[in-house]
PDB file of C-alpha atoms in Angstrom:
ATOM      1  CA  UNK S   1      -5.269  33.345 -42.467  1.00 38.00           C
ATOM      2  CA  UNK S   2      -4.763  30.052 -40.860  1.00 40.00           C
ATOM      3  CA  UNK S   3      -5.459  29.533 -37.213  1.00 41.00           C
ATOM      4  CA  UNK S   4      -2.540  29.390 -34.582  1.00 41.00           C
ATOM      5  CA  UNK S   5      -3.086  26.554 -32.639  1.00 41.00           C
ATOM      6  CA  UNK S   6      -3.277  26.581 -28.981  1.00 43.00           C
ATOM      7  CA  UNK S   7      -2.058  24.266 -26.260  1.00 43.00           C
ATOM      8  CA  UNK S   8      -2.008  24.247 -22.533  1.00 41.00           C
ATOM      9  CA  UNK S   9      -0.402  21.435 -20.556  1.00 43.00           C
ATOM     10  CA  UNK S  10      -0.923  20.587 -16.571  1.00 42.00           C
ATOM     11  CA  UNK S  11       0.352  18.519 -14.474  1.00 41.00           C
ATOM     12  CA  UNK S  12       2.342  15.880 -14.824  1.00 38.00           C
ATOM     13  CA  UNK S  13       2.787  15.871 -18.741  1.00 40.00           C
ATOM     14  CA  UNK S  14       4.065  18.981 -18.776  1.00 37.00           C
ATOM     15  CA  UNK S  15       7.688  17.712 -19.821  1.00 36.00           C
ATOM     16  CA  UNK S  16       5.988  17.618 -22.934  1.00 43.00           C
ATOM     17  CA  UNK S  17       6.937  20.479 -24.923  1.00 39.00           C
ATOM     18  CA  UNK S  18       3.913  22.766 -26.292  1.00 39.00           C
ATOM     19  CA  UNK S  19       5.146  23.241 -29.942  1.00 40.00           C
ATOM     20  CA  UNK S  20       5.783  19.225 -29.934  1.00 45.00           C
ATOM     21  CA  UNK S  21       2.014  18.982 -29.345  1.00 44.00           C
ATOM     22  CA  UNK S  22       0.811  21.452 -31.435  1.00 43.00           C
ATOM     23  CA  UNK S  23       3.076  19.507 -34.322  1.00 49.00           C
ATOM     24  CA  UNK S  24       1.270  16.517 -33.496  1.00 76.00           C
ATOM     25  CA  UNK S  25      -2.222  17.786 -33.122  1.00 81.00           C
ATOM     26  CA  UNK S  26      -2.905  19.799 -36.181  1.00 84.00           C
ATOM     27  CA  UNK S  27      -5.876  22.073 -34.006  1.00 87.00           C
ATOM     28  CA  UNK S  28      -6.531  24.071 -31.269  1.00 90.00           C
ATOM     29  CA  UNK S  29      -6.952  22.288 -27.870  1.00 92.00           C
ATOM     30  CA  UNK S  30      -5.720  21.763 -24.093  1.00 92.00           C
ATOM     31  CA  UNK S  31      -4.324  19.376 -21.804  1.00 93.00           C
ATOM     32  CA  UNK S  32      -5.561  18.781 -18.333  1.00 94.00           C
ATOM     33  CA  UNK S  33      -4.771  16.019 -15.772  1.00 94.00           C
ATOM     34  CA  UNK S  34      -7.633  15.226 -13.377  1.00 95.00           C
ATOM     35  CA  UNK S  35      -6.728  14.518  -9.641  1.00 95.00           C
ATOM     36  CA  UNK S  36      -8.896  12.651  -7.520  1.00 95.00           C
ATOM     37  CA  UNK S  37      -9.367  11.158  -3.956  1.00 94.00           C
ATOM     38  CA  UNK S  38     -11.487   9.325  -1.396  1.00 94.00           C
ATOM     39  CA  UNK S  39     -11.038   8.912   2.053  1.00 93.00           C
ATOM     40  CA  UNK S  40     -11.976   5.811   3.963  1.00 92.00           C
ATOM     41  CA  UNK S  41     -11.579   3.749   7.081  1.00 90.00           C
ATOM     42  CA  UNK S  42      -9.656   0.454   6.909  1.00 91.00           C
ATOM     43  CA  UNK S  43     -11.723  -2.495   7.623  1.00 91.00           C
ATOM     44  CA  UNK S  44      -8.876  -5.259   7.373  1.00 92.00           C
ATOM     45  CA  UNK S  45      -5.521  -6.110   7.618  1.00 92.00           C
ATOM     46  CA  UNK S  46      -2.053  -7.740   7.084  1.00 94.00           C
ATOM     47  CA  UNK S  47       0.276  -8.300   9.664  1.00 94.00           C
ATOM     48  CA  UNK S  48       3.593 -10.497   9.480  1.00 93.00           C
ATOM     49  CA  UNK S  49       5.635 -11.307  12.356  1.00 93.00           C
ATOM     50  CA  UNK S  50       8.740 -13.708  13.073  1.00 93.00           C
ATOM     51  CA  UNK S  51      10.362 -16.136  14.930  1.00 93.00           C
ATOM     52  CA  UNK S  52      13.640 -16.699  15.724  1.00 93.00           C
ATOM     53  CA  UNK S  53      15.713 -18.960  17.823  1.00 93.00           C
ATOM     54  CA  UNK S  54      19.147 -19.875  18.174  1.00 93.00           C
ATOM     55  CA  UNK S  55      20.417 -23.051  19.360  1.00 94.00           C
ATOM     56  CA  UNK S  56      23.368 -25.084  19.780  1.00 94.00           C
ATOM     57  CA  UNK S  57      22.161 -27.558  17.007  1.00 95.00           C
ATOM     58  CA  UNK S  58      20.182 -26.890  13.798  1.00 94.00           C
ATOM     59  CA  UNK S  59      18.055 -29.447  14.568  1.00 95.00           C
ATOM     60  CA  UNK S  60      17.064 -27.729  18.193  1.00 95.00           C
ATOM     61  CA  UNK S  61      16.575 -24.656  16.358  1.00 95.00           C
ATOM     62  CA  UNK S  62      14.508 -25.375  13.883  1.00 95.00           C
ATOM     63  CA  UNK S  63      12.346 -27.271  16.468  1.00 95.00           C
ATOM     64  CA  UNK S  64      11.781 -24.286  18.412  1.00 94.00           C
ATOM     65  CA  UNK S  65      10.825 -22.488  15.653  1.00 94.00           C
ATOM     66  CA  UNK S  66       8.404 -24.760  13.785  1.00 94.00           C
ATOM     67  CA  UNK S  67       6.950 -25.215  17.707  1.00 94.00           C
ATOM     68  CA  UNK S  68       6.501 -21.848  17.947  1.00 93.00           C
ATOM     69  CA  UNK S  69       4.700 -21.468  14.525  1.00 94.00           C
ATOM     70  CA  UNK S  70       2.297 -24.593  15.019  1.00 94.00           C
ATOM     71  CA  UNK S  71       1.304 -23.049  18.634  1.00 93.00           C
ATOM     72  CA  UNK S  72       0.225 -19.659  16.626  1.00 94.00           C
ATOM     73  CA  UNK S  73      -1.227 -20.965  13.851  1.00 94.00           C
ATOM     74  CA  UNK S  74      -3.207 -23.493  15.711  1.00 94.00           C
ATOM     75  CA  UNK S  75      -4.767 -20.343  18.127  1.00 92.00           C
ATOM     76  CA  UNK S  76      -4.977 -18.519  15.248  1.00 94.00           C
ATOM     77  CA  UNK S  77      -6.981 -21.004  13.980  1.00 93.00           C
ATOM     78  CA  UNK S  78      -9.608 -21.732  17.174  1.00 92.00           C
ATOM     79  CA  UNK S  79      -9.954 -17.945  16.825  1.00 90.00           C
ATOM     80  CA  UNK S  80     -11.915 -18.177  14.116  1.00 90.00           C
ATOM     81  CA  UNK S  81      -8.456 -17.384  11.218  1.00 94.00           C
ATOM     82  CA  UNK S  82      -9.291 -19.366   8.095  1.00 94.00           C
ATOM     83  CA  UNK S  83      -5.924 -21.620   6.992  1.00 93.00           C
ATOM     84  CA  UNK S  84      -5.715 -19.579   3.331  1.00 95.00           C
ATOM     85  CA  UNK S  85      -5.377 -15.731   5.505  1.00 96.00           C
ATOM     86  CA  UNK S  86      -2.166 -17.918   6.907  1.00 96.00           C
ATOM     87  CA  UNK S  87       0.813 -17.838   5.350  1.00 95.00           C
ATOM     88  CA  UNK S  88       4.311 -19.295   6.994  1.00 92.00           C
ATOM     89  CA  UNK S  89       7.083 -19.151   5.272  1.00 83.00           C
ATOM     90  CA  UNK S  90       9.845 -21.905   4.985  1.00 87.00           C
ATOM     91  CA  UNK S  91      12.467 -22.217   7.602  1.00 91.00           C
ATOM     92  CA  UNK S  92      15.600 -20.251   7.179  1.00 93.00           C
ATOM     93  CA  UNK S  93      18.790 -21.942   8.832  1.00 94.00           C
ATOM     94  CA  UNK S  94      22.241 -20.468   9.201  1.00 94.00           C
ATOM     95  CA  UNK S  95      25.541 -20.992  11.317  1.00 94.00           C
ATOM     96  CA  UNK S  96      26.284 -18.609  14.250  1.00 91.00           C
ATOM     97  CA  UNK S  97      30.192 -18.041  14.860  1.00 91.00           C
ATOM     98  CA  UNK S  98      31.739 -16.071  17.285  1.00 89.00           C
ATOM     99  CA  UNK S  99      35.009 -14.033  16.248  1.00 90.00           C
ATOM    100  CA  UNK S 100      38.181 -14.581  19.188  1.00 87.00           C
ATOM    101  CA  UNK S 101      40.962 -12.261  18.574  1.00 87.00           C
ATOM    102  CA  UNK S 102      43.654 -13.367  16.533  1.00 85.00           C
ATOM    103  CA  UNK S 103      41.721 -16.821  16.243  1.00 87.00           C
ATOM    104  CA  UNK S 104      39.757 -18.448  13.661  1.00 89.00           C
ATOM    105  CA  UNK S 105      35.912 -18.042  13.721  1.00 89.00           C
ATOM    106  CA  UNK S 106      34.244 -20.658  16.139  1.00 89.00           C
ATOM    107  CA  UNK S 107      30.658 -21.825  15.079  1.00 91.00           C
ATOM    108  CA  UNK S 108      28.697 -20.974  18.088  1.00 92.00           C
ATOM    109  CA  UNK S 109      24.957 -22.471  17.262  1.00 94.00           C
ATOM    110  CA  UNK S 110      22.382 -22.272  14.453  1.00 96.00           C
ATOM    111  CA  UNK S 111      19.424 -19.769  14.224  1.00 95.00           C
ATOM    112  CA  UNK S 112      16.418 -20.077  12.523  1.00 95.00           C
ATOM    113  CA  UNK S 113      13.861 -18.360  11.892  1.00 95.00           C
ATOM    114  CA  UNK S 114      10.278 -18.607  10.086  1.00 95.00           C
ATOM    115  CA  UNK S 115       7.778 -15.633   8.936  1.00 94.00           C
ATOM    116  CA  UNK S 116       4.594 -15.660   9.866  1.00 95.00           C
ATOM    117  CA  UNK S 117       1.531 -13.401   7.398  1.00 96.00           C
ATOM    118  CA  UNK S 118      -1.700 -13.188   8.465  1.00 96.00           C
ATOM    119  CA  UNK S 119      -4.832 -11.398   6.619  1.00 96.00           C
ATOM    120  CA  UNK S 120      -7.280 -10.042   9.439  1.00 95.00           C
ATOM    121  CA  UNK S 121     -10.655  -9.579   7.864  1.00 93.00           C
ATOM    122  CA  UNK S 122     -11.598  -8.335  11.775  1.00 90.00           C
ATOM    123  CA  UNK S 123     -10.015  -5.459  12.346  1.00 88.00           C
ATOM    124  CA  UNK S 124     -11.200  -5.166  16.142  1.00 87.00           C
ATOM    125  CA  UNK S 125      -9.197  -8.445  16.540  1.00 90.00           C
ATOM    126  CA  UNK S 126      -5.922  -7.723  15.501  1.00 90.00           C
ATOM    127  CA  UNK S 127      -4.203  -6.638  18.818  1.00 89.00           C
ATOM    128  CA  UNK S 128      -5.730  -9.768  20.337  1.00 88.00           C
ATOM    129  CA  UNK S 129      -3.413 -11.691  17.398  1.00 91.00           C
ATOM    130  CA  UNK S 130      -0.859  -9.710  18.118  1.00 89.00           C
ATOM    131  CA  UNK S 131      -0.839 -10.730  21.850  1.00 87.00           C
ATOM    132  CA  UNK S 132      -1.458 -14.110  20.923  1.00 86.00           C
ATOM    133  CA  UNK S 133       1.968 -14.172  18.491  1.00 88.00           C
ATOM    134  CA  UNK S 134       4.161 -12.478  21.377  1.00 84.00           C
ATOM    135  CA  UNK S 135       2.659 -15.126  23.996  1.00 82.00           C
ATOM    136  CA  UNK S 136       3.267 -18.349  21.409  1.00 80.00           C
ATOM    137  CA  UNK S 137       7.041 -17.343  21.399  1.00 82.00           C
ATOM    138  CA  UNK S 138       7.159 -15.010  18.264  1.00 88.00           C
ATOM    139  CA  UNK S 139       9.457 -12.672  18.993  1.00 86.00           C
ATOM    140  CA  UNK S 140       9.225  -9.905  16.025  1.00 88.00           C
ATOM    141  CA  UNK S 141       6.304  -7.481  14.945  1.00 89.00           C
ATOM    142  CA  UNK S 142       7.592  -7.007  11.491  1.00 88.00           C
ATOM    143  CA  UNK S 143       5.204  -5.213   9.566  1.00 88.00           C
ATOM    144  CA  UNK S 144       1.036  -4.105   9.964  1.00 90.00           C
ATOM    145  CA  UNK S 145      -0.441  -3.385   6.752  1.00 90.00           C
ATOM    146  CA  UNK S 146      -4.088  -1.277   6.920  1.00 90.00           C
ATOM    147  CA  UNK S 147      -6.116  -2.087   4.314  1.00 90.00           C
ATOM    148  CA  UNK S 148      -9.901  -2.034   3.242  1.00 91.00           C
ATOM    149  CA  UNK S 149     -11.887  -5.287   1.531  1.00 90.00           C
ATOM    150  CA  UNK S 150     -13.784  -3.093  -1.432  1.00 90.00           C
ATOM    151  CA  UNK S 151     -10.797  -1.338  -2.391  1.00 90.00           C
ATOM    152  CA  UNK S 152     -12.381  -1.601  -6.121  1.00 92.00           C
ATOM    153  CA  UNK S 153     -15.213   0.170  -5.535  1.00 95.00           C
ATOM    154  CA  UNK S 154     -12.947   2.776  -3.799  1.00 94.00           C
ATOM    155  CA  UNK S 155     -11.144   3.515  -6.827  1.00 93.00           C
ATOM    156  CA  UNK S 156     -13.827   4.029  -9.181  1.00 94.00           C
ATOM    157  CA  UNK S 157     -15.015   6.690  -6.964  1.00 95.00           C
ATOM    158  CA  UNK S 158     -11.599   8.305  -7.251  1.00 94.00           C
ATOM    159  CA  UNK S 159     -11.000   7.951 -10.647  1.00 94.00           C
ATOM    160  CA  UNK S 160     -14.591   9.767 -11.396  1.00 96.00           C
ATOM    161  CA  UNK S 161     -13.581  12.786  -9.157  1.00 96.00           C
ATOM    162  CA  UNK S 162     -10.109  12.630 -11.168  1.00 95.00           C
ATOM    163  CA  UNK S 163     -12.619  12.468 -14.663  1.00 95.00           C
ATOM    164  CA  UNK S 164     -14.833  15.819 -12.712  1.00 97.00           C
ATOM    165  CA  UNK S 165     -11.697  17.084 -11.894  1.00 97.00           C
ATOM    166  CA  UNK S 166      -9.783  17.395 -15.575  1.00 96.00           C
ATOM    167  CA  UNK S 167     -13.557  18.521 -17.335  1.00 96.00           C
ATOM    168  CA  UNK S 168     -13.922  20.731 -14.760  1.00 96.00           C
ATOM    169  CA  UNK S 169     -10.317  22.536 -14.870  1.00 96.00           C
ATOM    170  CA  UNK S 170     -10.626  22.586 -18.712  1.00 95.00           C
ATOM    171  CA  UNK S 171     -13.796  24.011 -19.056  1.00 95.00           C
ATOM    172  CA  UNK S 172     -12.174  26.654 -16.351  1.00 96.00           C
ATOM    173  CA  UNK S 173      -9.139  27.568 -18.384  1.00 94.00           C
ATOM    174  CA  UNK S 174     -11.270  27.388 -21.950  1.00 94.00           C
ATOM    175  CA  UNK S 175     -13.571  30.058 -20.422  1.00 94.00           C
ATOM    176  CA  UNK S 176     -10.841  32.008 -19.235  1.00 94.00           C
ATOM    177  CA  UNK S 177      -9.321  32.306 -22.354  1.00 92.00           C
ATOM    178  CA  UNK S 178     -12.791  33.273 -24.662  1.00 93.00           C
ATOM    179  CA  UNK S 179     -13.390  30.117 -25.553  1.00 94.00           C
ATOM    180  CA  UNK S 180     -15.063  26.625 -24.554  1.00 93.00           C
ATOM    181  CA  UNK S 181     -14.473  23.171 -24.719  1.00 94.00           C
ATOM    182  CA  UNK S 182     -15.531  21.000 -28.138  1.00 93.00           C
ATOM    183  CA  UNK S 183     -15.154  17.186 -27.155  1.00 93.00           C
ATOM    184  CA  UNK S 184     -12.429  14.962 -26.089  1.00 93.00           C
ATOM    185  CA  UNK S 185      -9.683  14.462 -28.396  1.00 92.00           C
ATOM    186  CA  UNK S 186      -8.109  11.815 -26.122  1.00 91.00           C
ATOM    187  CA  UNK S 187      -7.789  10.359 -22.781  1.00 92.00           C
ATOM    188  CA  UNK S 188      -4.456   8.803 -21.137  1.00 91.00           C
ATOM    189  CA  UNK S 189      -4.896   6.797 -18.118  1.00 88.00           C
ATOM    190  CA  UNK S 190      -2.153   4.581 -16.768  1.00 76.00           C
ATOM    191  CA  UNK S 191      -2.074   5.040 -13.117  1.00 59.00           C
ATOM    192  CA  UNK S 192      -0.568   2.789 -10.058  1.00 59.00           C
ATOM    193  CA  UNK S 193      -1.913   4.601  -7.441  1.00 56.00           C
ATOM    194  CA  UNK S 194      -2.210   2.352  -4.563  1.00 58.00           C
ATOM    195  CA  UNK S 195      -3.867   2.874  -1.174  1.00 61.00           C
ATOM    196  CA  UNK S 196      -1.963   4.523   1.269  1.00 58.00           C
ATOM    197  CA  UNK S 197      -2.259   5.242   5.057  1.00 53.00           C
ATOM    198  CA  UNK S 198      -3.402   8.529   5.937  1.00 48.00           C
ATOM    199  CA  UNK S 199      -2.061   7.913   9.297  1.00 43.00           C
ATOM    200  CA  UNK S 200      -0.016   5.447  10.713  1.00 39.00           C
ATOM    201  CA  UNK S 201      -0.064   4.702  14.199  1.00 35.00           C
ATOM    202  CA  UNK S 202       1.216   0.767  14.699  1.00 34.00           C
ATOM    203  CA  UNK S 203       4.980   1.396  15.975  1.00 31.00           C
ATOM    204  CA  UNK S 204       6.113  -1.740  18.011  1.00 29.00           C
ATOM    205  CA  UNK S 205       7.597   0.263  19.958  1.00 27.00           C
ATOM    206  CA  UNK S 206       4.106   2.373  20.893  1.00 28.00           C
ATOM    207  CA  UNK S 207       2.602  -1.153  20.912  1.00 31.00           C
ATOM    208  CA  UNK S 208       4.289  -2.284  24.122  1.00 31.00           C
ATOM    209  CA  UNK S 209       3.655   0.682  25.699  1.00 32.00           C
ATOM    210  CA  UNK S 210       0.036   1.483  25.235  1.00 35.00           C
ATOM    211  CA  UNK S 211      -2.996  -0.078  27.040  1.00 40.00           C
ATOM    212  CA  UNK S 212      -5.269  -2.414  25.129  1.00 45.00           C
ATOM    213  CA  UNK S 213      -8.179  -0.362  24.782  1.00 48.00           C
ATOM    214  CA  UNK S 214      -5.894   2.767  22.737  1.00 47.00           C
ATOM    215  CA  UNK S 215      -4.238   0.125  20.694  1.00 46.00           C
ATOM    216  CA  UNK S 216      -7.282  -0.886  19.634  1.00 57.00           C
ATOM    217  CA  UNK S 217      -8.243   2.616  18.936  1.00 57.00           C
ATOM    218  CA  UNK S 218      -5.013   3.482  17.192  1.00 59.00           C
ATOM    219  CA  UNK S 219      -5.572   1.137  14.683  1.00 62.00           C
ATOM    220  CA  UNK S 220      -9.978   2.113  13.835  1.00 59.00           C
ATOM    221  CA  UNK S 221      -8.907   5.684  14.237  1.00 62.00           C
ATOM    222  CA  UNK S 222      -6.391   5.066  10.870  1.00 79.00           C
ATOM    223  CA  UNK S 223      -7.405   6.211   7.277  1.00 85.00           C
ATOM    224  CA  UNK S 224      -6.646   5.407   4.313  1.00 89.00           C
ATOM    225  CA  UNK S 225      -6.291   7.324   1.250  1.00 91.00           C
ATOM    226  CA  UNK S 226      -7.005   5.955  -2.857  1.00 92.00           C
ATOM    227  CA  UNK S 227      -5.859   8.119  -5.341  1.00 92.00           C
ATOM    228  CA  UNK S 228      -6.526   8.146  -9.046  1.00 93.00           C
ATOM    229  CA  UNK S 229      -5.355  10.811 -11.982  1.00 93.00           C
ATOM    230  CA  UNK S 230      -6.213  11.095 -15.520  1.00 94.00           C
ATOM    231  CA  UNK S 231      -4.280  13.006 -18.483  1.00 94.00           C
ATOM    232  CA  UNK S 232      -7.252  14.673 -21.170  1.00 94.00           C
ATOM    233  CA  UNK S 233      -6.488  16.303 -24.104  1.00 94.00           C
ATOM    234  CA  UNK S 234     -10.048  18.363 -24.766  1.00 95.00           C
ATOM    235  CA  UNK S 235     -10.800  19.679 -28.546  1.00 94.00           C
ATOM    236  CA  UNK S 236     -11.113  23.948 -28.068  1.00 94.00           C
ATOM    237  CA  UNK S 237     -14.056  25.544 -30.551  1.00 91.00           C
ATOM    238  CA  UNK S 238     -12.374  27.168 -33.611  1.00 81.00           C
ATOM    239  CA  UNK S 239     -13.132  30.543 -33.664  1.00 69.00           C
TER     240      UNK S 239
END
């Protein structure tokens, strides 16, 4: 009599239907995906923050802005910042108008405004940029970005747990069902799993509010977690 064929699917492929895979793999076998994940402390990162300033001409307002950037970048700089972990953006310039009742709109001024990125490779120094931008005349926080240098190495570790994880959850289910596992028929990996902050504590709004010495904290206390998965479709001893 000829053998049914058997197929389990986990996880995320399970949108595949099981008598689709048994048509396509002509003997008895399962489908696992492997989940794993390391947590670690950030050791770096990315902030961006803004200036604007509007004027009555577009030539005083983009002088108060480019001022403003040269001031930051230059103590950025003398702090010990290398030029590439800088990055300013071009100037932006636009009109202002005002809108009188039953009148047509009057320009008002010009704003500009210039971004500011910055790669911190120090993490304990980043609130001492970040009072350095607000003091040099920047006057947004945009974004903080945690991050960690070896995030390579990081992933590797994860996807091995995810690898421990699917051999280990197939051997499982082969065992439960009287049977056990008979090689690797094949392996699907296609992940974009990116770092992502385990918890977040760098609201401006907290920033302003907060002494020095728990800023600092708020941002060494933050982890960050890499994630990797791994679909396996395992060969299952013929009975």
């Amino acid at each position: 009599m000829k053998k049914q064929l058997l197929a389990i699917v986990l996880g995320a492929s399970a949108f595949v239907s099981t008598a689709a895979m048994a048509a396509d793999i002509p003997f008895p076998h399962l489908e696992t995906t492997g989940r794993g994940e390391v947590t670690v402390k950030p050791d770096m990162a990315v902030f961006s923050v803004n200036v604007v300033e509007t004027k009555k001409t577009a030539v005083d307002a983009k002088t108060a802005v480019d001022q403003a950037v040269t001031k930051f970048i230059e103590r950025l700089q003398a702090s010990g910042v290398d030029k590439k972990d800088i990055n300013s953006a071009n100037i932006l310039l636009s009109a202002s108008y005002t809108y009188p009742k039953d009148q047509k709109p009057q320009l008002s001024g010009f704003k500009a405004s210039r971004n500011i990125e910055v790669t911190v490779h120090q993490l304990t120094k980043l609130n001492t940029y970040l009072d350095d931008a607000l003091g040099d005349g920047i006057n947004q926080i945009n974004n903080i970005d945690l991050k960690v240098s070896d995030v390579e190495k990081y992933q590797q570790q994860a996807r091995q747990k995810a690898i421990e994880n699917a051999k280990q959850v197939a051997a499982s289910l082969a065992q439960g069902f009287d049977n056990k596992i008979d090689g690797v028929w094949q392996i699907d990996y296609n992940t974009n799993s990116q770092p992502m902050p385990y918890r977040q504590s760098n609201d401006v709004v907290m920033y302003s509010s907060m002494s020095k010495g728990s800023i600092d904290q708020s941002y060494t206390d933050n982890s960050i977690v890499i994630k990797d998965r791994v679909n396996v479709i395992f060969k299952l001893a013929e009975k």
